[in-house]
Amino acid sequence: MSQREQMPRETRAVPSTKQGDCRVGVGYDSHRFAPGRALILGGVRIKSDVGLLGHSDADAVCHAITDAVLGAAGLGDIGEMFPDTDPANKDRDSIEMLEAAVERISVAGFLVRNVDVSVIAEAPRLSPEREKIRTRLASALGVDSSAVSVKGKSNEGMGWIGRGEGLACIAVATLVGKGK
Ligand SMILES: [Zn+2]
């Protein structure tokens, strides 16, 4: 019998916390545009005629990053952590949810190393608020803002994004083991 097979099952199920252990996670989110809602992306209010519809504040950037962070550690997803059936999550600040996810992966022995996000939308343009978003996210993630990248892309007029029905975000997060 190999050494690995002799290990109790619980030991194998616990995420690795070896120092320097590197993990990668991906997250995706999309929300529909709606009038009369604030547009909040990465914890920053963006000037726009329409906002995003959702149970929480519909911050698709935070939601995609939260899923990427949890996914990298193999610790579930945002829907499990903050069910939209829970009234406590109504209009909830998504930066808070991201901070809770970072706390969860920290308890499991990981730190965030960097995050890269693409926001796919025809409008508005993110560039005027990009640095503010990076700073806000960096503080929630416990990293320097140089470790947070936020990129805006149009969908070249194609499909539901092209028609301006909503926006989508894709995030990648890398984590590093603290070696606790
Ligand atoms: Zn969302």
XYZ file of C-alpha atoms and ligand atoms in Angstrom:
181
model
C 0.000 0.000 0.000
C 1.390 3.416 -0.944
C 1.798 6.184 1.614
C -0.979 8.186 -0.075
C -3.488 5.343 0.264
C -2.730 5.049 4.002
C -3.694 8.688 4.582
C -7.103 9.179 6.188
C -9.721 10.470 3.740
C -10.187 13.803 5.618
C -6.492 14.630 5.244
C -6.690 14.256 1.476
C -9.858 16.369 1.242
C -8.348 19.387 3.022
C -6.899 21.957 0.593
C -3.105 21.914 0.434
C -1.531 24.677 2.496
C 2.075 24.030 1.582
C 4.011 27.278 1.432
C 4.212 28.489 -2.146
C 1.510 26.101 -3.375
C -0.125 27.889 -6.317
C -3.812 27.591 -7.254
C -5.790 29.124 -10.115
C -9.546 29.759 -10.194
C -11.928 31.200 -12.774
C -15.207 33.043 -12.191
C -17.944 34.285 -14.516
C -20.928 36.515 -13.852
C -23.537 38.425 -15.837
C -26.373 40.791 -14.955
C -29.132 42.483 -16.898
C -29.219 46.292 -17.204
C -32.232 48.006 -15.631
C -33.280 51.646 -15.229
C -33.437 53.079 -11.719
C -30.561 50.967 -10.382
C -27.065 52.122 -9.492
C -24.217 50.709 -11.573
C -21.599 49.407 -9.144
C -18.551 47.558 -10.460
C -15.662 46.496 -8.266
C -17.221 48.412 -5.381
C -17.178 51.708 -7.307
C -20.248 53.574 -8.507
C -20.009 54.171 -12.268
C -21.775 57.056 -13.994
C -24.480 55.466 -16.161
C -28.163 55.876 -17.138
C -28.804 52.240 -16.238
C -27.657 49.964 -13.434
C -27.641 46.203 -13.000
C -30.529 44.082 -11.822
C -29.874 41.584 -9.029
C -30.759 40.446 -5.535
C -27.609 42.034 -4.097
C -26.065 45.253 -5.458
C -25.413 43.225 -8.675
C -21.695 44.050 -8.711
C -20.730 41.535 -11.406
C -16.995 42.294 -11.035
C -17.011 41.381 -7.334
C -19.185 38.323 -7.991
C -16.881 36.937 -10.696
C -13.789 37.536 -8.533
C -15.455 35.943 -5.488
C -16.144 32.798 -7.546
C -12.583 32.759 -8.896
C -11.112 33.059 -5.385
C -13.372 30.365 -3.907
C -12.872 28.141 -6.954
C -9.080 28.330 -6.732
C -9.230 26.998 -3.171
C -11.902 24.406 -4.032
C -14.208 26.021 -1.482
C -17.491 26.240 -3.366
C -19.023 29.339 -4.930
C -20.749 32.622 -4.148
C -24.258 31.137 -4.517
C -23.513 28.630 -1.759
C -21.997 31.251 0.545
C -24.663 33.903 -0.044
C -27.924 32.304 -1.288
C -30.276 34.771 -3.029
C -33.123 33.159 -1.065
C -31.678 34.750 2.101
C -33.242 38.183 2.793
C -29.970 39.211 4.511
C -28.350 39.219 1.047
C -30.860 41.665 -0.468
C -28.988 44.731 -1.840
C -25.924 43.447 0.007
C -22.581 45.169 -0.571
C -20.664 42.741 -2.792
C -17.295 44.004 -1.530
C -18.358 42.505 1.813
C -19.037 39.164 0.112
C -15.614 39.261 -1.531
C -13.989 40.028 1.824
C -15.825 37.049 3.380
C -14.535 34.777 0.598
C -10.970 36.033 1.131
C -11.380 35.314 4.855
C -12.606 31.781 4.041
C -9.620 30.954 1.827
C -7.293 32.502 4.409
C -8.631 30.158 7.095
C -7.943 27.295 4.659
C -4.323 28.458 4.357
C -4.285 30.582 1.188
C -3.517 34.183 0.266
C -4.547 35.932 -2.949
C -1.577 36.561 -5.228
C -3.249 38.334 -8.149
C -6.568 38.832 -9.922
C -7.298 39.651 -13.565
C -10.793 40.693 -14.686
C -12.381 41.399 -18.074
C -15.653 43.324 -18.141
C -17.539 42.768 -21.416
C -20.017 45.563 -22.178
C -20.825 48.026 -24.959
C -21.191 50.867 -22.406
C -20.251 52.580 -20.181
C -16.489 52.865 -20.499
C -14.614 51.692 -17.410
C -11.352 53.521 -18.014
C -12.227 56.739 -16.092
C -12.797 54.676 -12.912
C -10.253 51.913 -13.512
C -7.712 53.028 -10.888
C -10.422 53.542 -8.264
C -11.762 50.023 -8.946
C -8.278 48.490 -8.703
C -7.648 50.218 -5.364
C -11.024 49.166 -3.928
C -10.596 45.538 -5.032
C -6.982 45.396 -3.829
C -8.050 46.453 -0.355
C -10.759 43.732 -0.248
C -8.338 41.107 -1.577
C -5.473 42.040 0.744
C -3.037 42.703 -2.127
C -1.310 45.699 -3.700
C -3.288 47.369 -6.497
C -0.512 46.340 -8.905
C -1.770 42.752 -8.400
C -5.282 43.650 -9.621
C -5.966 44.082 -13.326
C -9.306 45.371 -14.684
C -9.886 45.421 -18.420
C -12.887 46.623 -20.416
C -13.949 44.972 -23.702
C -16.841 45.600 -26.056
C -18.646 42.659 -27.657
C -18.365 44.249 -31.115
C -22.142 44.760 -31.178
C -22.895 41.033 -31.136
C -25.601 39.205 -29.195
C -27.238 40.279 -25.921
C -24.200 42.242 -24.797
C -24.058 43.969 -28.176
C -27.728 44.971 -27.841
C -26.925 46.514 -24.439
C -29.140 44.098 -22.484
C -26.506 43.550 -19.808
C -22.855 42.937 -19.124
C -20.622 39.986 -18.317
C -17.395 39.577 -16.342
C -14.696 36.928 -16.419
C -12.166 36.788 -13.585
C -9.075 34.700 -12.911
C -7.506 34.529 -9.456
C -4.278 32.944 -8.313
C -3.746 31.972 -4.700
C -0.611 30.981 -2.862
C -0.345 28.623 0.122
C 0.680 30.310 3.372
C 2.208 27.112 4.716
C 0.449 27.389 8.072
Zn -23.794 38.484 -9.809
